[in-house]
């Protein structure tokens, strides 16, 4: 029996790059209200590992969420873009930016974070960690994308992050420090969203301290919804949405507990039009 070829190194760090899809009809938002979706989709629900039924489940849930909530901005973590298949067909009406942090050479897939929007972006930048996670020996990546906003001469800066895991607090703090440096110069509105891996109090306090220094407010969910945000036992939540420049205008926040295709639940946050 011939053994299948396996690469000598399965996970390889990518160059600091961004894969971009520009939608030809993308325009600045005409409606000043803003609705966002944040979701760690668990590597497209382990799409690269042959679980076709679960992939179909994720695609079905994702399509239903887009139809029901029609978000203006989408922040996804653990996204896989594979050579053989495309799992972003539901984003045909949006432009998106994808920042990979590694290539899975066995399945020929990129993995990383993706930000999609109805508006055309102004700038985009990937912020990779200098340290590696011990299992894959690859860094983590955040995606910083800037958009025009209709109700203000200033712009909206979005940060889609997946924070480093399985490392000590000093390494975790180093990633936060790099992100703070990327965010701090911006004087306009901010949305900072993602899977922050705040599975203990020390990590959460570091993140909260950074948010405080940047003047960010944490999006608050109703108690029943907040219970459904991804945690480890009695840990703080892992997924968060922070914002600035939209103060006192968050009008709705919901966790979609009915979604079962990922072990993280989708989060919907809606803001009114006043900035």
PDB file of N, CA, C and O in Angstrom, residues 208-249:
ATOM      1  N   UNK A 208      -9.090  44.445  29.768  1.00  0.00           N
ATOM      2  CA  UNK A 208      -9.924  45.546  30.258  1.00  0.00           C
ATOM      3  C   UNK A 208      -9.087  46.798  30.490  1.00  0.00           C
ATOM      4  O   UNK A 208      -9.536  47.920  30.226  1.00  0.00           O
ATOM      5  N   UNK A 209      -7.860  46.625  30.987  1.00  0.00           N
ATOM      6  CA  UNK A 209      -6.977  47.766  31.183  1.00  0.00           C
ATOM      7  C   UNK A 209      -6.636  48.458  29.879  1.00  0.00           C
ATOM      8  O   UNK A 209      -6.635  49.700  29.783  1.00  0.00           O
ATOM      9  N   UNK A 210      -6.351  47.680  28.861  1.00  0.00           N
ATOM     10  CA  UNK A 210      -6.072  48.250  27.545  1.00  0.00           C
ATOM     11  C   UNK A 210      -7.292  48.994  27.001  1.00  0.00           C
ATOM     12  O   UNK A 210      -7.176  50.112  26.479  1.00  0.00           O
ATOM     13  N   UNK A 211      -8.469  48.373  27.119  1.00  0.00           N
ATOM     14  CA  UNK A 211      -9.700  49.018  26.649  1.00  0.00           C
ATOM     15  C   UNK A 211      -9.918  50.345  27.366  1.00  0.00           C
ATOM     16  O   UNK A 211     -10.310  51.347  26.750  1.00  0.00           O
ATOM     17  N   UNK A 212      -9.650  50.372  28.668  1.00  0.00           N
ATOM     18  CA  UNK A 212      -9.817  51.601  29.429  1.00  0.00           C
ATOM     19  C   UNK A 212      -8.880  52.699  28.961  1.00  0.00           C
ATOM     20  O   UNK A 212      -9.273  53.862  28.835  1.00  0.00           O
ATOM     21  N   UNK A 213      -7.634  52.356  28.694  1.00  0.00           N
ATOM     22  CA  UNK A 213      -6.673  53.360  28.230  1.00  0.00           C
ATOM     23  C   UNK A 213      -7.057  53.932  26.878  1.00  0.00           C
ATOM     24  O   UNK A 213      -6.764  55.098  26.570  1.00  0.00           O
ATOM     25  N   UNK A 214      -7.705  53.139  26.047  1.00  0.00           N
ATOM     26  CA  UNK A 214      -8.118  53.582  24.718  1.00  0.00           C
ATOM     27  C   UNK A 214      -9.502  54.225  24.713  1.00  0.00           C
ATOM     28  O   UNK A 214      -9.976  54.658  23.662  1.00  0.00           O
ATOM     29  N   UNK A 215     -10.143  54.290  25.880  1.00  0.00           N
ATOM     30  CA  UNK A 215     -11.474  54.879  25.960  1.00  0.00           C
ATOM     31  C   UNK A 215     -12.558  54.030  25.337  1.00  0.00           C
ATOM     32  O   UNK A 215     -13.585  54.545  24.879  1.00  0.00           O
ATOM     33  N   UNK A 216     -12.363  52.706  25.330  1.00  0.00           N
ATOM     34  CA  UNK A 216     -13.332  51.791  24.727  1.00  0.00           C
ATOM     35  C   UNK A 216     -14.363  51.348  25.751  1.00  0.00           C
ATOM     36  O   UNK A 216     -14.050  51.152  26.929  1.00  0.00           O
ATOM     37  N   UNK A 217     -15.585  51.158  25.298  1.00  0.00           N
ATOM     38  CA  UNK A 217     -16.677  50.644  26.117  1.00  0.00           C
ATOM     39  C   UNK A 217     -16.984  49.213  25.697  1.00  0.00           C
ATOM     40  O   UNK A 217     -17.027  48.904  24.494  1.00  0.00           O
ATOM     41  N   UNK A 218     -17.190  48.334  26.642  1.00  0.00           N
ATOM     42  CA  UNK A 218     -17.538  46.946  26.326  1.00  0.00           C
ATOM     43  C   UNK A 218     -19.026  46.840  26.036  1.00  0.00           C
ATOM     44  O   UNK A 218     -19.859  47.360  26.783  1.00  0.00           O
ATOM     45  N   UNK A 219     -19.380  46.186  24.948  1.00  0.00           N
ATOM     46  CA  UNK A 219     -20.784  45.937  24.640  1.00  0.00           C
ATOM     47  C   UNK A 219     -21.366  44.989  25.680  1.00  0.00           C
ATOM     48  O   UNK A 219     -20.801  43.932  25.944  1.00  0.00           O
ATOM     49  N   UNK A 220     -22.484  45.368  26.270  1.00  0.00           N
ATOM     50  CA  UNK A 220     -23.131  44.582  27.304  1.00  0.00           C
ATOM     51  C   UNK A 220     -24.306  43.805  26.722  1.00  0.00           C
ATOM     52  O   UNK A 220     -25.127  44.354  25.992  1.00  0.00           O
ATOM     53  N   UNK A 221     -24.370  42.524  27.075  1.00  0.00           N
ATOM     54  CA  UNK A 221     -25.436  41.651  26.600  1.00  0.00           C
ATOM     55  C   UNK A 221     -26.397  41.359  27.739  1.00  0.00           C
ATOM     56  O   UNK A 221     -25.994  41.337  28.909  1.00  0.00           O
ATOM     57  N   UNK A 222     -27.670  41.132  27.438  1.00  0.00           N
ATOM     58  CA  UNK A 222     -28.610  40.735  28.492  1.00  0.00           C
ATOM     59  C   UNK A 222     -28.077  39.510  29.242  1.00  0.00           C
ATOM     60  O   UNK A 222     -27.391  38.663  28.646  1.00  0.00           O
ATOM     61  N   UNK A 223     -28.351  39.405  30.543  1.00  0.00           N
ATOM     62  CA  UNK A 223     -27.769  38.321  31.349  1.00  0.00           C
ATOM     63  C   UNK A 223     -27.962  36.926  30.750  1.00  0.00           C
ATOM     64  O   UNK A 223     -27.025  36.118  30.744  1.00  0.00           O
ATOM     65  N   UNK A 224     -29.148  36.638  30.235  1.00  0.00           N
ATOM     66  CA  UNK A 224     -29.382  35.306  29.678  1.00  0.00           C
ATOM     67  C   UNK A 224     -28.523  35.082  28.439  1.00  0.00           C
ATOM     68  O   UNK A 224     -28.038  33.967  28.199  1.00  0.00           O
ATOM     69  N   UNK A 225     -28.341  36.132  27.632  1.00  0.00           N
ATOM     70  CA  UNK A 225     -27.493  36.014  26.448  1.00  0.00           C
ATOM     71  C   UNK A 225     -26.021  35.889  26.848  1.00  0.00           C
ATOM     72  O   UNK A 225     -25.270  35.100  26.264  1.00  0.00           O
ATOM     73  N   UNK A 226     -25.611  36.674  27.831  1.00  0.00           N
ATOM     74  CA  UNK A 226     -24.213  36.671  28.248  1.00  0.00           C
ATOM     75  C   UNK A 226     -23.782  35.290  28.730  1.00  0.00           C
ATOM     76  O   UNK A 226     -22.615  34.906  28.574  1.00  0.00           O
ATOM     77  N   UNK A 227     -24.690  34.530  29.304  1.00  0.00           N
ATOM     78  CA  UNK A 227     -24.368  33.183  29.770  1.00  0.00           C
ATOM     79  C   UNK A 227     -23.980  32.259  28.619  1.00  0.00           C
ATOM     80  O   UNK A 227     -23.321  31.236  28.836  1.00  0.00           O
ATOM     81  N   UNK A 228     -24.394  32.603  27.409  1.00  0.00           N
ATOM     82  CA  UNK A 228     -24.147  31.737  26.265  1.00  0.00           C
ATOM     83  C   UNK A 228     -22.870  32.084  25.503  1.00  0.00           C
ATOM     84  O   UNK A 228     -22.527  31.406  24.530  1.00  0.00           O
ATOM     85  N   UNK A 229     -22.167  33.134  25.923  1.00  0.00           N
ATOM     86  CA  UNK A 229     -20.885  33.459  25.295  1.00  0.00           C
ATOM     87  C   UNK A 229     -19.863  32.404  25.703  1.00  0.00           C
ATOM     88  O   UNK A 229     -19.840  31.949  26.836  1.00  0.00           O
ATOM     89  N   UNK A 230     -19.001  32.028  24.775  1.00  0.00           N
ATOM     90  CA  UNK A 230     -18.023  30.961  25.002  1.00  0.00           C
ATOM     91  C   UNK A 230     -17.179  31.219  26.243  1.00  0.00           C
ATOM     92  O   UNK A 230     -16.620  32.294  26.429  1.00  0.00           O
ATOM     93  N   UNK A 231     -17.076  30.213  27.116  1.00  0.00           N
ATOM     94  CA  UNK A 231     -16.264  30.253  28.331  1.00  0.00           C
ATOM     95  C   UNK A 231     -15.624  28.880  28.527  1.00  0.00           C
ATOM     96  O   UNK A 231     -16.015  27.906  27.900  1.00  0.00           O
ATOM     97  N   UNK A 232     -14.697  28.832  29.469  1.00  0.00           N
ATOM     98  CA  UNK A 232     -14.179  27.563  29.974  1.00  0.00           C
ATOM     99  C   UNK A 232     -14.559  27.461  31.440  1.00  0.00           C
ATOM    100  O   UNK A 232     -14.052  28.210  32.284  1.00  0.00           O
ATOM    101  N   UNK A 233     -15.477  26.559  31.741  1.00  0.00           N
ATOM    102  CA  UNK A 233     -15.995  26.393  33.090  1.00  0.00           C
ATOM    103  C   UNK A 233     -16.487  27.732  33.630  1.00  0.00           C
ATOM    104  O   UNK A 233     -17.421  28.307  33.084  1.00  0.00           O
ATOM    105  N   UNK A 234     -15.871  28.259  34.691  1.00  0.00           N
ATOM    106  CA  UNK A 234     -16.324  29.510  35.299  1.00  0.00           C
ATOM    107  C   UNK A 234     -15.464  30.699  34.872  1.00  0.00           C
ATOM    108  O   UNK A 234     -15.417  31.720  35.570  1.00  0.00           O
ATOM    109  N   UNK A 235     -14.817  30.599  33.748  1.00  0.00           N
ATOM    110  CA  UNK A 235     -13.932  31.666  33.292  1.00  0.00           C
ATOM    111  C   UNK A 235     -14.724  32.874  32.796  1.00  0.00           C
ATOM    112  O   UNK A 235     -15.932  32.778  32.538  1.00  0.00           O
ATOM    113  N   UNK A 236     -14.069  34.021  32.636  1.00  0.00           N
ATOM    114  CA  UNK A 236     -14.698  35.135  31.927  1.00  0.00           C
ATOM    115  C   UNK A 236     -15.012  34.718  30.489  1.00  0.00           C
ATOM    116  O   UNK A 236     -14.444  33.752  29.967  1.00  0.00           O
ATOM    117  N   UNK A 237     -15.892  35.447  29.807  1.00  0.00           N
ATOM    118  CA  UNK A 237     -16.154  35.146  28.390  1.00  0.00           C
ATOM    119  C   UNK A 237     -14.891  35.299  27.550  1.00  0.00           C
ATOM    120  O   UNK A 237     -13.985  36.068  27.897  1.00  0.00           O
ATOM    121  N   UNK A 238     -14.836  34.562  26.454  1.00  0.00           N
ATOM    122  CA  UNK A 238     -13.700  34.657  25.544  1.00  0.00           C
ATOM    123  C   UNK A 238     -13.929  35.698  24.449  1.00  0.00           C
ATOM    124  O   UNK A 238     -12.977  36.313  23.965  1.00  0.00           O
ATOM    125  N   UNK A 239     -15.175  35.861  24.038  1.00  0.00           N
ATOM    126  CA  UNK A 239     -15.517  36.732  22.917  1.00  0.00           C
ATOM    127  C   UNK A 239     -16.062  38.061  23.443  1.00  0.00           C
ATOM    128  O   UNK A 239     -16.896  38.078  24.354  1.00  0.00           O
ATOM    129  N   UNK A 240     -15.615  39.159  22.819  1.00  0.00           N
ATOM    130  CA  UNK A 240     -16.023  40.485  23.269  1.00  0.00           C
ATOM    131  C   UNK A 240     -16.172  41.422  22.080  1.00  0.00           C
ATOM    132  O   UNK A 240     -15.584  41.216  21.016  1.00  0.00           O
ATOM    133  N   UNK A 241     -16.952  42.489  22.308  1.00  0.00           N
ATOM    134  CA  UNK A 241     -17.045  43.610  21.375  1.00  0.00           C
ATOM    135  C   UNK A 241     -16.846  44.887  22.185  1.00  0.00           C
ATOM    136  O   UNK A 241     -17.558  45.112  23.165  1.00  0.00           O
ATOM    137  N   UNK A 242     -15.875  45.695  21.780  1.00  0.00           N
ATOM    138  CA  UNK A 242     -15.637  46.996  22.401  1.00  0.00           C
ATOM    139  C   UNK A 242     -15.858  48.074  21.343  1.00  0.00           C
ATOM    140  O   UNK A 242     -15.699  47.831  20.148  1.00  0.00           O
ATOM    141  N   UNK A 243     -16.184  49.282  21.809  1.00  0.00           N
ATOM    142  CA  UNK A 243     -16.421  50.357  20.848  1.00  0.00           C
ATOM    143  C   UNK A 243     -16.093  51.713  21.461  1.00  0.00           C
ATOM    144  O   UNK A 243     -16.025  51.883  22.680  1.00  0.00           O
ATOM    145  N   UNK A 244     -15.885  52.685  20.583  1.00  0.00           N
ATOM    146  CA  UNK A 244     -15.648  54.074  20.981  1.00  0.00           C
ATOM    147  C   UNK A 244     -16.209  54.982  19.898  1.00  0.00           C
ATOM    148  O   UNK A 244     -16.253  54.616  18.730  1.00  0.00           O
ATOM    149  N   UNK A 245     -16.646  56.176  20.299  1.00  0.00           N
ATOM    150  CA  UNK A 245     -17.194  57.103  19.321  1.00  0.00           C
ATOM    151  C   UNK A 245     -18.617  56.790  18.951  1.00  0.00           C
ATOM    152  O   UNK A 245     -19.221  57.450  18.107  1.00  0.00           O
ATOM    153  N   UNK A 246     -19.176  55.757  19.539  1.00  0.00           N
ATOM    154  CA  UNK A 246     -20.586  55.386  19.366  1.00  0.00           C
ATOM    155  C   UNK A 246     -21.252  55.354  20.740  1.00  0.00           C
ATOM    156  O   UNK A 246     -22.221  54.646  20.952  1.00  0.00           O
ATOM    157  N   UNK A 247     -20.726  56.102  21.684  1.00  0.00           N
ATOM    158  CA  UNK A 247     -21.150  56.028  23.075  1.00  0.00           C
ATOM    159  C   UNK A 247     -22.633  56.332  23.234  1.00  0.00           C
ATOM    160  O   UNK A 247     -23.177  57.222  22.583  1.00  0.00           O
ATOM    161  N   UNK A 248     -23.236  55.578  24.104  1.00  0.00           N
ATOM    162  CA  UNK A 248     -24.644  55.730  24.498  1.00  0.00           C
ATOM    163  C   UNK A 248     -25.599  55.430  23.359  1.00  0.00           C
ATOM    164  O   UNK A 248     -26.782  55.725  23.453  1.00  0.00           O
ATOM    165  N   UNK A 249     -25.076  54.833  22.294  1.00  0.00           N
ATOM    166  CA  UNK A 249     -25.930  54.575  21.140  1.00  0.00           C
ATOM    167  C   UNK A 249     -26.042  53.095  20.796  1.00  0.00           C
ATOM    168  O   UNK A 249     -26.540  52.754  19.742  1.00  0.00           O
TER     169      UNK A 249
END
